[in-house]
Short mmCIF file of C-alpha atoms and ligand atoms in Angstrom, two decimals:
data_model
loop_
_atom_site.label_atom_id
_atom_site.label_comp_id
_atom_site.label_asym_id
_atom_site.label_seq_id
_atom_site.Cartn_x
_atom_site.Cartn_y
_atom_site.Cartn_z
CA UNK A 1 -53.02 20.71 -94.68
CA UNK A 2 -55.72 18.62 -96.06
CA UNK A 3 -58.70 20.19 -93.92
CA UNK A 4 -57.22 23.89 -95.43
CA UNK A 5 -59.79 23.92 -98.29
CA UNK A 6 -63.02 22.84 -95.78
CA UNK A 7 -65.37 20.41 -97.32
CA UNK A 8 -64.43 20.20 -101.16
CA UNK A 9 -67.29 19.65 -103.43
CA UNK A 10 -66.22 17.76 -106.40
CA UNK A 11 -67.07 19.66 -109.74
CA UNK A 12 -69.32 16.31 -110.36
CA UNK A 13 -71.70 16.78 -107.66
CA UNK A 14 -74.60 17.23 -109.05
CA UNK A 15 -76.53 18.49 -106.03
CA UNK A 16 -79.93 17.37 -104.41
CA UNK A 17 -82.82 17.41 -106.31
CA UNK A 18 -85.29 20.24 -105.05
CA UNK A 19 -87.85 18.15 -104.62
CA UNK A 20 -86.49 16.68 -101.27
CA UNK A 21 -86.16 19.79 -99.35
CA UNK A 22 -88.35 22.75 -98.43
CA UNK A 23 -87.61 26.23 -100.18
CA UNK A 24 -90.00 29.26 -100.59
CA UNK A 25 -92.72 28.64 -103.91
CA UNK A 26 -91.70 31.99 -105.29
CA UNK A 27 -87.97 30.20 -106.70
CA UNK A 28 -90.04 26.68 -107.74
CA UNK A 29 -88.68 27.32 -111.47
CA UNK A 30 -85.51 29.72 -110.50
CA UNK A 31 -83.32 27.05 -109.10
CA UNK A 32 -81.63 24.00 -110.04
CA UNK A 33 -80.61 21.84 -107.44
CA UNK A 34 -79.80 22.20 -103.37
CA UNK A 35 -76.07 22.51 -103.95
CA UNK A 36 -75.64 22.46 -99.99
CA UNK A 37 -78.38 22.38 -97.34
CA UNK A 38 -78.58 24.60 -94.81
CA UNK A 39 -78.22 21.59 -92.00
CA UNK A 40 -74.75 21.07 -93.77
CA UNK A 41 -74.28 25.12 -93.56
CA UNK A 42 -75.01 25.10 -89.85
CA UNK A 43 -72.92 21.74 -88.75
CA UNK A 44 -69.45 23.60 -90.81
CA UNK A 45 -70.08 26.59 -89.16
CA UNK A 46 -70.19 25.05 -85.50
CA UNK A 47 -66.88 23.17 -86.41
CA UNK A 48 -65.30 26.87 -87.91
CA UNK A 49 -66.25 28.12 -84.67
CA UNK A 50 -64.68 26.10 -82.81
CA UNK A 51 -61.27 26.30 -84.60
CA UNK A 52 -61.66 30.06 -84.41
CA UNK A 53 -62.13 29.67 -80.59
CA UNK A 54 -59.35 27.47 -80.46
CA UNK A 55 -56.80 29.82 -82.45
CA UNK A 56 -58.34 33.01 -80.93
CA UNK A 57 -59.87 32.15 -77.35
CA UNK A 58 -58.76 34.82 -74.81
CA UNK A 59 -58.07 37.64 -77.01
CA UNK A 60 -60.66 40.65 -77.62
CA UNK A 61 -61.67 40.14 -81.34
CA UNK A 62 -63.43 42.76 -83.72
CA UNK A 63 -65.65 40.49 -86.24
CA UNK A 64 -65.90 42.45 -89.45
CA UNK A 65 -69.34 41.60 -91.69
CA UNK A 66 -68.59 42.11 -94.62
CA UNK A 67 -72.20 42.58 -96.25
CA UNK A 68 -74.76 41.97 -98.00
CA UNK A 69 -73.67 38.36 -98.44
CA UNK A 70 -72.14 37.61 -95.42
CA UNK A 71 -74.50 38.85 -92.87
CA UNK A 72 -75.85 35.01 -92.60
CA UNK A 73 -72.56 33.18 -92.03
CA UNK A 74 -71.61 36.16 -89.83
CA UNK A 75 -74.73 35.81 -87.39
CA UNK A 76 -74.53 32.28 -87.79
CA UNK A 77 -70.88 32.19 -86.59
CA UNK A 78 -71.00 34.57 -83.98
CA UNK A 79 -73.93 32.72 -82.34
CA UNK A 80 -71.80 29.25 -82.62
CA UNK A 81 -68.96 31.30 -81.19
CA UNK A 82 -71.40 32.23 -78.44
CA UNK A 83 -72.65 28.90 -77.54
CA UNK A 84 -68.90 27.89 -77.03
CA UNK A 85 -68.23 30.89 -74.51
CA UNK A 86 -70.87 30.11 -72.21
CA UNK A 87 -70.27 26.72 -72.24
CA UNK A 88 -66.56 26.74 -71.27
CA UNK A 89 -64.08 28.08 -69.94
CA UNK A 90 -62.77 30.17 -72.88
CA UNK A 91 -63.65 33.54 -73.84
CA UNK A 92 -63.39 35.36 -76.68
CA UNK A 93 -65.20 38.69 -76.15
CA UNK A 94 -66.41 40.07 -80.07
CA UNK A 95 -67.75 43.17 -81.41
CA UNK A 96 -69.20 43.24 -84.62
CA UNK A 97 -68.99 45.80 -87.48
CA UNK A 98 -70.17 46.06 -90.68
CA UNK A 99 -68.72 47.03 -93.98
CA UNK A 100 -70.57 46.85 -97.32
CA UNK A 101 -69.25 45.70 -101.20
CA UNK A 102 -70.21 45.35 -104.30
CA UNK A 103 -68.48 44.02 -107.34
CA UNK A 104 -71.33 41.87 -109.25
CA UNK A 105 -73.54 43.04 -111.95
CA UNK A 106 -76.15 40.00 -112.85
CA UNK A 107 -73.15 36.69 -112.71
CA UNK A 108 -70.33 38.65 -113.35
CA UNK A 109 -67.93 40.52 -111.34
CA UNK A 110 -66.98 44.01 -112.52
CA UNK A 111 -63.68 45.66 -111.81
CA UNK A 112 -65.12 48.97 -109.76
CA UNK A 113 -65.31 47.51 -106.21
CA UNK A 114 -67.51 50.43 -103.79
CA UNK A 115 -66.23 50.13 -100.46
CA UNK A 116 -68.87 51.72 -98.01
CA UNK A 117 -68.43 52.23 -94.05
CA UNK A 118 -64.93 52.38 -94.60
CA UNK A 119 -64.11 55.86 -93.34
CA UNK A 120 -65.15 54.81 -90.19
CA UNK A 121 -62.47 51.45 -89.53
CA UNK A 122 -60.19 53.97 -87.18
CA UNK A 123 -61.76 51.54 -84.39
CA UNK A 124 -59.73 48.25 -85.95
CA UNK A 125 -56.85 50.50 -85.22
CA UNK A 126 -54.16 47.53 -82.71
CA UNK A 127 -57.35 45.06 -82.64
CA UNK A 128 -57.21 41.15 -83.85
CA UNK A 129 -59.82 41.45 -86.90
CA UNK A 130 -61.68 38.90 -88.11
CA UNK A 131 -63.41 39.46 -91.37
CA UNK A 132 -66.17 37.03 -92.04
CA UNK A 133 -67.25 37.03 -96.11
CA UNK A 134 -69.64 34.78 -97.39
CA UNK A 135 -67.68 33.41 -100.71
CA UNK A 136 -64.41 34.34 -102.35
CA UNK A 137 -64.07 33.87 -106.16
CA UNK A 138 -61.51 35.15 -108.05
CA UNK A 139 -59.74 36.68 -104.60
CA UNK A 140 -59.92 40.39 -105.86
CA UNK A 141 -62.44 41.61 -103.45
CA UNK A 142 -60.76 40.07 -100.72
CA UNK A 143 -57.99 41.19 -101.55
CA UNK A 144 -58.98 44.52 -102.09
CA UNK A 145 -60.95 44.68 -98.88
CA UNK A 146 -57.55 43.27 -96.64
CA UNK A 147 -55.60 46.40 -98.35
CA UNK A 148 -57.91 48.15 -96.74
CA UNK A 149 -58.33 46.95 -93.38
CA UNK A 150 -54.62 46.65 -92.90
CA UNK A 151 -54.16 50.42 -93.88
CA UNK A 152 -56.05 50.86 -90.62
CA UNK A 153 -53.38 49.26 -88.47
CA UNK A 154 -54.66 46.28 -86.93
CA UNK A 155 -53.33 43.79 -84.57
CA UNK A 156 -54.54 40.75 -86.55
CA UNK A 157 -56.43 39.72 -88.74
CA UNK A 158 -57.85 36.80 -89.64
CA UNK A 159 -60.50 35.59 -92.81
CA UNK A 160 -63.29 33.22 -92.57
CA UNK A 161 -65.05 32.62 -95.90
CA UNK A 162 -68.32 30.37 -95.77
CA UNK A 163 -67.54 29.28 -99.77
CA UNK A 164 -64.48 29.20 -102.21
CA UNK A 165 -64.87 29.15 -105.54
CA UNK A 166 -62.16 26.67 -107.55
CA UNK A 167 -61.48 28.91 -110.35
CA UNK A 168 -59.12 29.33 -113.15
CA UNK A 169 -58.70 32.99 -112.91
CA UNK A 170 -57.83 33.09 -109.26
CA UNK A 171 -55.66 34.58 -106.93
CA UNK A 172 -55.40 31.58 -105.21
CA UNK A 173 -56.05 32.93 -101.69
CA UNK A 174 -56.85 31.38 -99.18
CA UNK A 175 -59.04 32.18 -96.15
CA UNK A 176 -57.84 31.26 -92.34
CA UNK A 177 -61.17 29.37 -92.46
CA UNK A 178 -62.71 28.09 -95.01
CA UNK A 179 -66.22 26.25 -94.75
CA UNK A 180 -66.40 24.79 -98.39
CA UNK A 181 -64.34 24.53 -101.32
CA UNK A 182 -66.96 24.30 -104.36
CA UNK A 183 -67.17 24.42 -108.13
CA UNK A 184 -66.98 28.03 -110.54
CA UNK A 185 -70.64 27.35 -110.69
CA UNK A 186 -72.83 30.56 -109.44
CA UNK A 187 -74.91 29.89 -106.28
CA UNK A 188 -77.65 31.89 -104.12
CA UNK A 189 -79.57 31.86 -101.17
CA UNK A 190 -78.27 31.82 -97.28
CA UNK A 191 -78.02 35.53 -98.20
CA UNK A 192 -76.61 35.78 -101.43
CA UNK A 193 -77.82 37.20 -103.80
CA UNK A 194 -78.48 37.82 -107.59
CA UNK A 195 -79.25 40.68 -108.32
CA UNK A 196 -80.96 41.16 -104.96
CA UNK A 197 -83.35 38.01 -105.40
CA UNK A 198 -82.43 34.53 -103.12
CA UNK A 199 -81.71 35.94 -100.25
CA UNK A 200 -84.34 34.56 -98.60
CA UNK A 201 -83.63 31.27 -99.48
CA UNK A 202 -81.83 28.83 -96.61
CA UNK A 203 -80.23 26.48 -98.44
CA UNK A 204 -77.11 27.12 -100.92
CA UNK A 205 -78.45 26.48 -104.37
CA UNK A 206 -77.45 26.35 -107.81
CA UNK A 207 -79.40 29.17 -109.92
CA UNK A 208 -81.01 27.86 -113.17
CA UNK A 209 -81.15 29.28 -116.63
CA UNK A 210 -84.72 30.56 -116.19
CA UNK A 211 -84.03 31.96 -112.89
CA UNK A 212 -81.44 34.22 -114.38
CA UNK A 213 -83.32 35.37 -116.93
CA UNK A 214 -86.07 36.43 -114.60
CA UNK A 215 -84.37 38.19 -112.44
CA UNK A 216 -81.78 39.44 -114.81
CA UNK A 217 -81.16 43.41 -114.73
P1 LIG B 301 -64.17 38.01 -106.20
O1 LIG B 301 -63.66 39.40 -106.07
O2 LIG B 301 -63.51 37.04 -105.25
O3 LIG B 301 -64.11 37.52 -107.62
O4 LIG B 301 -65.71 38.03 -105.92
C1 LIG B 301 -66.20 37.94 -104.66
C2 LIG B 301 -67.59 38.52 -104.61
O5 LIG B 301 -68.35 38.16 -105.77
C3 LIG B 301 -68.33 37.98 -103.46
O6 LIG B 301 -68.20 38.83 -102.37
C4 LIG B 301 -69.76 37.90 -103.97
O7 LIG B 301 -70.40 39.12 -103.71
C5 LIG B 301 -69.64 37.75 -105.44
N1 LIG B 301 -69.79 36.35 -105.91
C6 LIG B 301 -68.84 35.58 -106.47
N2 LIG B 301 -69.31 34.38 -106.81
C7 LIG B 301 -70.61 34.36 -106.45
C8 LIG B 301 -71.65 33.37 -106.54
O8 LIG B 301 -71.48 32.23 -106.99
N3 LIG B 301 -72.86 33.74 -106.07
C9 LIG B 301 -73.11 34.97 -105.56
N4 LIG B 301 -74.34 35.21 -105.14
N5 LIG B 301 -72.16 35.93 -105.46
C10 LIG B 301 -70.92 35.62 -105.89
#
């Protein structure tokens, strides 16, 4: 349906200028715009919440972080999801677990994908997963990491990815939630990363020239 994609950000937006929000002095020159601010982050993720409490209220779930990147959407989520539980009449009682990947050297995305805290997903084994990723690009990680996962036998499982990337090159798949559908542009900050750097940044931004450079390995 229309809503499938999330918000879609036209490849024409050019962002906020910088100057109208607040972001940590140390990336003044590293960034080019506020691609999407972190009030914008926080007001999807309530609404991705709720359709995940909708879909999945009443079942036990098993919500799988898949890190470093996602560990923001994933605690933001989960404490949305939390907010609904004590406020209704719904459940949906959650673990969480953690898995950790990395594909991306500088911008680019290399074809050895390391897989760590795998060995230990026996506990997915007849559970409804939910695997929460902070962006999918070209679809190989994610698809990849569901290989995986399923290997182990689960009930379910579902995908909710904070960003997707339109590109080219892709798979074309499709999280069960998606928060934003955005340009093949490369973005940091609400915990991800280049090369490490922008993590600590709230908003979604834009990287600039000089910031690559910089922080370039
Ligand atoms: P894929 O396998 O879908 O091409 O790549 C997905 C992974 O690449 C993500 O998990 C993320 O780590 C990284 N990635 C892709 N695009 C971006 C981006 O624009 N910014 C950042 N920081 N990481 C990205």
């Amino acid at each position: 349906t229309d809503t499938d994609k999330g918000i879609v950000i036209p490849d024409n937006w050019p962002g906020y200028p910088l100057d109208l929000f607040t972001f940590p002095e140390h990336y003044s020159e590293d960034l080019d715009c506020v691609y999407i601010p972190h009030g914008v982050i926080m007001d999807r993720t309530e609404r991705l919440a709720r359709n995940i409490m909708e879909d999945l209220g009443d079942h036990d779930i098993v919500v799988l972080c898949v890190l470093k990147g996602g560990y923001q959407f994933c605690a933001d989520l989960v404490d949305c999801i939390k907010v609904l539980c004590r406020n209704s009449n719904k459940t949906l009682p959650m673990r969480v677990d953690f898995i950790r990947l990395k594909s991306y050297l500088n911008d680019q995305s290399t074809p050895d994908l390391h897989i760590e805290g795998a060995e230990n997903l026996s506990g997915l084994s007849g559970k409804n997963v939910l695997i929460v990723e902070a962006i999918v690009d070209t679809g190989k990680t994610m698809k990849t990491l569901l290989d995986h996962v399923e290997a182990f036998r689960p009930k379910m499982i579902k995908v909710a990815g904070l960003l997707v990337k339109r590109v080219p090159s892709g798979t074309g798949y499709l999280p069960d939630y998606v928060g934003f559908e955005i340009s093949n542009r490369f973005v940091v900050g609400y915990a991800l990363d280049y090369n490490e750097y922008f993590r600590d940044l709230n908003h979604i931004c834009v990287i600039s020239d000089r910031g690559k450079q910089k922080y370039k390995i």
